[in-house]
Tab-separated table of C-alpha atoms in Angstrom:
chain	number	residue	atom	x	y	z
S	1	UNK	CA	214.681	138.275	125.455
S	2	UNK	CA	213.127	141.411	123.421
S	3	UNK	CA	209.917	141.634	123.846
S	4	UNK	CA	207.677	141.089	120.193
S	5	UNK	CA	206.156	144.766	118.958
S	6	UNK	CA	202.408	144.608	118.055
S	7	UNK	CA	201.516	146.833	115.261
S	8	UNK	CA	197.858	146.756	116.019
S	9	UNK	CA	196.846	148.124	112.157
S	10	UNK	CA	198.776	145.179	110.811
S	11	UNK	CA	197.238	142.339	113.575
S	12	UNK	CA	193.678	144.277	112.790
S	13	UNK	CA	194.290	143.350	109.336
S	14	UNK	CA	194.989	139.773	109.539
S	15	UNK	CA	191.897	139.323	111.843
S	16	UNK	CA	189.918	141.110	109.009
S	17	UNK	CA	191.112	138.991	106.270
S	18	UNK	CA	190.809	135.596	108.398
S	19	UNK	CA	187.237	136.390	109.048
S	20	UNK	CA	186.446	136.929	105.491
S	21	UNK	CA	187.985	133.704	104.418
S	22	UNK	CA	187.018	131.023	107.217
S	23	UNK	CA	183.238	132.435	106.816
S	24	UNK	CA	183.799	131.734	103.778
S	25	UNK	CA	185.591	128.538	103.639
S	26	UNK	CA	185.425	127.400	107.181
S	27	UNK	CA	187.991	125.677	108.990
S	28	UNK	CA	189.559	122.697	106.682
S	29	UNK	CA	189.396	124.532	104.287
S	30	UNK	CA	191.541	127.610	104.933
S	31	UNK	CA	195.197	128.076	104.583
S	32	UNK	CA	197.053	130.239	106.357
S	33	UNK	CA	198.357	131.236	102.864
S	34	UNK	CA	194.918	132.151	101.829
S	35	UNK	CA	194.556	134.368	104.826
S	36	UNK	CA	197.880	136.366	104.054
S	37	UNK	CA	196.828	136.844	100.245
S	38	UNK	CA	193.554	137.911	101.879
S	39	UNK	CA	195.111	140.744	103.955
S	40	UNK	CA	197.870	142.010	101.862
S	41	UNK	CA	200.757	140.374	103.341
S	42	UNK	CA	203.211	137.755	102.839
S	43	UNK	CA	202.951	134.650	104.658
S	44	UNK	CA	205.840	135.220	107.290
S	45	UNK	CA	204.143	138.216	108.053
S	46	UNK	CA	201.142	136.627	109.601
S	47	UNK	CA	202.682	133.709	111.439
S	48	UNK	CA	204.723	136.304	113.401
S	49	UNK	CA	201.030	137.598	114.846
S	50	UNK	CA	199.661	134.177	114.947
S	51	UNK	CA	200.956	131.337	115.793
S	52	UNK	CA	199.088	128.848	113.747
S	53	UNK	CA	195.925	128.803	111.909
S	54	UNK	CA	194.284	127.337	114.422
S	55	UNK	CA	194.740	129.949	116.969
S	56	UNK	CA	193.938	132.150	114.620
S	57	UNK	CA	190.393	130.234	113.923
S	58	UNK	CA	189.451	130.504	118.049
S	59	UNK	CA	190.080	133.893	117.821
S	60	UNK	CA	187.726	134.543	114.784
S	61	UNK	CA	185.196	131.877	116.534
S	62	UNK	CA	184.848	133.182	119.620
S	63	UNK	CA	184.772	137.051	118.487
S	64	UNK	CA	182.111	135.902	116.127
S	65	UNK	CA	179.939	134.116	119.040
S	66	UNK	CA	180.275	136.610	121.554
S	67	UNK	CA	179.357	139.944	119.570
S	68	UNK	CA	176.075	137.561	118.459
S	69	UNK	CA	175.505	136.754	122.099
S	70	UNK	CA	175.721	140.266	123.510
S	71	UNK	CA	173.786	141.616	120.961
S	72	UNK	CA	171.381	139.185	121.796
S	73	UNK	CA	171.834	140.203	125.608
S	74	UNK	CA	170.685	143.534	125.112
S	75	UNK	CA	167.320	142.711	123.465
S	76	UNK	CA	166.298	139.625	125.629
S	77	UNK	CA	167.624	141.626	128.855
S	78	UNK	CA	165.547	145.020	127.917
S	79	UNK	CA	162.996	145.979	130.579
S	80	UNK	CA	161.651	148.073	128.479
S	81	UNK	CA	160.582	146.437	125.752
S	82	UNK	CA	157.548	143.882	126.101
S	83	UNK	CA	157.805	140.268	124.246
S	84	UNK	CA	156.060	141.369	120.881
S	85	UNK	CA	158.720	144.365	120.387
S	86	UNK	CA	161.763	141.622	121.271
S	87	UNK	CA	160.728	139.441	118.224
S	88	UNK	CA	160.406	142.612	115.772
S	89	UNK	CA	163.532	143.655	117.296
S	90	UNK	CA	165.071	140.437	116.767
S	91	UNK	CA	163.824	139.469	113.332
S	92	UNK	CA	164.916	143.583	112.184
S	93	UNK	CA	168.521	143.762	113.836
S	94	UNK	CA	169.362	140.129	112.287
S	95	UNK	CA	168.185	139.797	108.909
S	96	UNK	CA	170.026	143.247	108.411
S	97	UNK	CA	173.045	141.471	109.837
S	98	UNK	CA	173.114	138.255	107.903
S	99	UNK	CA	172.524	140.817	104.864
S	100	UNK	CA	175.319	142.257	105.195
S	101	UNK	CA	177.234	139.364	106.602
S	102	UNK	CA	175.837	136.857	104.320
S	103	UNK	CA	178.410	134.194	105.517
S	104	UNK	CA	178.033	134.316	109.361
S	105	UNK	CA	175.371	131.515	109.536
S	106	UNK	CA	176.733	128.841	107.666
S	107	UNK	CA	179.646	129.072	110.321
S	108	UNK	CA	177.857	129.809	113.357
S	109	UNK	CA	176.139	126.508	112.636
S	110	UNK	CA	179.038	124.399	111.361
S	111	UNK	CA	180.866	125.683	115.046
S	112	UNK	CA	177.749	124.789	117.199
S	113	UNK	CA	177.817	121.336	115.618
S	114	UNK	CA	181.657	120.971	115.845
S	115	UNK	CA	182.335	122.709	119.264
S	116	UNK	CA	179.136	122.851	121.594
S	117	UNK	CA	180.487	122.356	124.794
S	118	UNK	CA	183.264	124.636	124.177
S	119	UNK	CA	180.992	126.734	123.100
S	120	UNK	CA	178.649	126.284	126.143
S	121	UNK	CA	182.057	126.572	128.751
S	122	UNK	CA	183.042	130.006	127.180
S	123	UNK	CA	180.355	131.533	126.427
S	124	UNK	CA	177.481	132.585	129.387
S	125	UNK	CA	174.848	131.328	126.875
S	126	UNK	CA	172.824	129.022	129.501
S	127	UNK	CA	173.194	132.337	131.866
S	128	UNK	CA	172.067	134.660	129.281
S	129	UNK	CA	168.782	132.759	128.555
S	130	UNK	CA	167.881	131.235	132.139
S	131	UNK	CA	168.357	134.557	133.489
S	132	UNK	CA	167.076	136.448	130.825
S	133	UNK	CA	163.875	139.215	131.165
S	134	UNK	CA	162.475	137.472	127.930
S	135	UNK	CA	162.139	134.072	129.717
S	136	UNK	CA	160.701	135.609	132.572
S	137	UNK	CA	158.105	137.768	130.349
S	138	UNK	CA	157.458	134.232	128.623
S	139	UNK	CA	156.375	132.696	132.074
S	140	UNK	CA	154.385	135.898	132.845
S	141	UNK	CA	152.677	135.778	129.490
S	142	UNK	CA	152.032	131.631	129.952
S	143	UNK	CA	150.364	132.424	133.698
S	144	UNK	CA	148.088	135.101	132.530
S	145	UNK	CA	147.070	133.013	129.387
S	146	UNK	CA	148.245	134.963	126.713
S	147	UNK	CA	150.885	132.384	124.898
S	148	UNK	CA	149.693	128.606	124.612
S	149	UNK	CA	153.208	126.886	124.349
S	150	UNK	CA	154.960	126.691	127.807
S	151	UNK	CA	157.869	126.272	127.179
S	152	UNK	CA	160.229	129.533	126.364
S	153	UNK	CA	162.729	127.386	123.960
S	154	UNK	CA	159.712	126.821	121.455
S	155	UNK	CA	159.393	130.271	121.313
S	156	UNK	CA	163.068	131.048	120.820
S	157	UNK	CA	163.443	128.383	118.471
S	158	UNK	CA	160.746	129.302	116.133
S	159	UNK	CA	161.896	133.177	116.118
S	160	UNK	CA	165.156	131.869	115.008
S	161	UNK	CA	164.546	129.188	113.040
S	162	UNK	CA	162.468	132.003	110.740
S	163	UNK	CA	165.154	134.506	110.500
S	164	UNK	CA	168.320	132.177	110.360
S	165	UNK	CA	166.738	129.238	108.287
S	166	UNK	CA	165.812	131.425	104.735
S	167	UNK	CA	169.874	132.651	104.536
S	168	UNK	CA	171.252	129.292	105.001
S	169	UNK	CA	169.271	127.277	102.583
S	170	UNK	CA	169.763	130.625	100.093
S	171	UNK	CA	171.090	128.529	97.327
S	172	UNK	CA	168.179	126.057	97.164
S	173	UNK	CA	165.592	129.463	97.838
S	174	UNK	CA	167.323	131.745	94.929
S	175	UNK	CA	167.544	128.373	92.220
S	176	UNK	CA	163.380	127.703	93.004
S	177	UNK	CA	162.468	131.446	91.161
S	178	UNK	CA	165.529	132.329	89.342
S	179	UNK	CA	165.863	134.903	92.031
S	180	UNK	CA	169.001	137.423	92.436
S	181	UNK	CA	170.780	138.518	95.513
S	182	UNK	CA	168.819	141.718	95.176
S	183	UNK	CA	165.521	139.673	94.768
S	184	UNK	CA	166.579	137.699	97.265
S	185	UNK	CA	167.390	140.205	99.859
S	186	UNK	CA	164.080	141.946	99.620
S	187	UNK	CA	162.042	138.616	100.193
S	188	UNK	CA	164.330	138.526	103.344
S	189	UNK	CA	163.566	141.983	104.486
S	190	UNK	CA	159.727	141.614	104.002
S	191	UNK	CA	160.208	138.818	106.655
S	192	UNK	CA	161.213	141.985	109.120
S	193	UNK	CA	157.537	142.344	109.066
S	194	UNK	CA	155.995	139.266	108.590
S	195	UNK	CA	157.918	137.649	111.098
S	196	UNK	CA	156.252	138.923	114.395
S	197	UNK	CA	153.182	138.085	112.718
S	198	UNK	CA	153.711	134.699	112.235
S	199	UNK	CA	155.458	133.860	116.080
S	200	UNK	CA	152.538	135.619	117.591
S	201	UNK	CA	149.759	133.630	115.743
S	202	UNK	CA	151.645	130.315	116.581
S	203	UNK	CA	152.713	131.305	119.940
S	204	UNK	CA	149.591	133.444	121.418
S	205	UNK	CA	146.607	131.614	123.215
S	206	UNK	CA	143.717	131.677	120.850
């Protein structure tokens, strides 16, 4: 049996064009035709990369999850960096992100409420926070009295909740003020700042 060639530009391409449409559309949504008229190419083109549009979908899923969660690696794993410069770092790298990858959200979500303990299996999330420097600098920062909340997942949770929360309830936030994207965006990236200052008032021991 020949072996099936890989043209790399042209599998590249479909993987491009199904990430644009299932963050856009998600799952159910999403035909496999709208994913070829998305990338250029007829419809027999793409099913001889990919199998079905579901296989297609895990790829785009777990690609999606995992570049979040390394990214996320590097910041809560840095020994270098001290808890206050992790939030900044964290509220900066992300709202830049979800600006220019307005769409990621709304499917990270919809996939953490569809899929977690897929999600949990395949990715080394639990490792990644148990394990991680920042919950360790957390427990320091508890012991020595500096942070009033014991327990590292408020923490996490609130620094998230602040830079995720704004982009997915966008609609409702732009329709309030009449507010453009532009508008919009710049509220968002006055939060870089703002941010850190609002964790460590809630967070810090008074």
């Amino acid at each position: 049996m020949k072996e099936k060639k890989i043209d790399l530009s042209t599998e590249t391409k479909i993987k491009e064009a199904a990430r644009v449409v299932f963050y856009k559309k998600g799952f159910s949504a999403t035909r496999t035709r709208d994913i070829a008229e998305e990338a250029g190419i007829n419809l027999a083109l793409l099913n001889y990369y990919f199998r079905s549009k579901e296989k297609l979908f895990e790829i785009i899923m777990f690609e999606t999850f995992s570049a979040f969660v390394q990214s996320m690696a590097v910041i809560l794993n840095d020994e270098t960096t001290n808890l206050e410069s992790k939030v900044e770092l964290i509220a900066n790298r992300y709202i830049d992100f979800i600006i220019r990858e307005p769409e990621v959200p709304t499917f990270l979500i919809s996939e953490i409420r569809n899929n977690p303990q897929e999600l949990l299996e395949k990715l080394p999330i639990k490792q990644l926070l148990n394990n991680s420097v920042f919950f360790k600098q957390h427990h320091e920062a508890v012991t020595q009295g500096f942070i009033r909340e014991p327990h590292p997942l408020h923490f996490l949770m609130n620094l998230l909740g602040l830079v995720v929360f704004p982009f997915i309830a966008k609609p409702l936030i732009m329709g309030v003020q009449d507010l453009d994207i532009e508008q919009f965006n710049a509220l968002m990236i006055e939060r870089k700042k703002l941010i850190p200052i609002w964790i460590g008032a809630m967070m810090k021991a008074k």
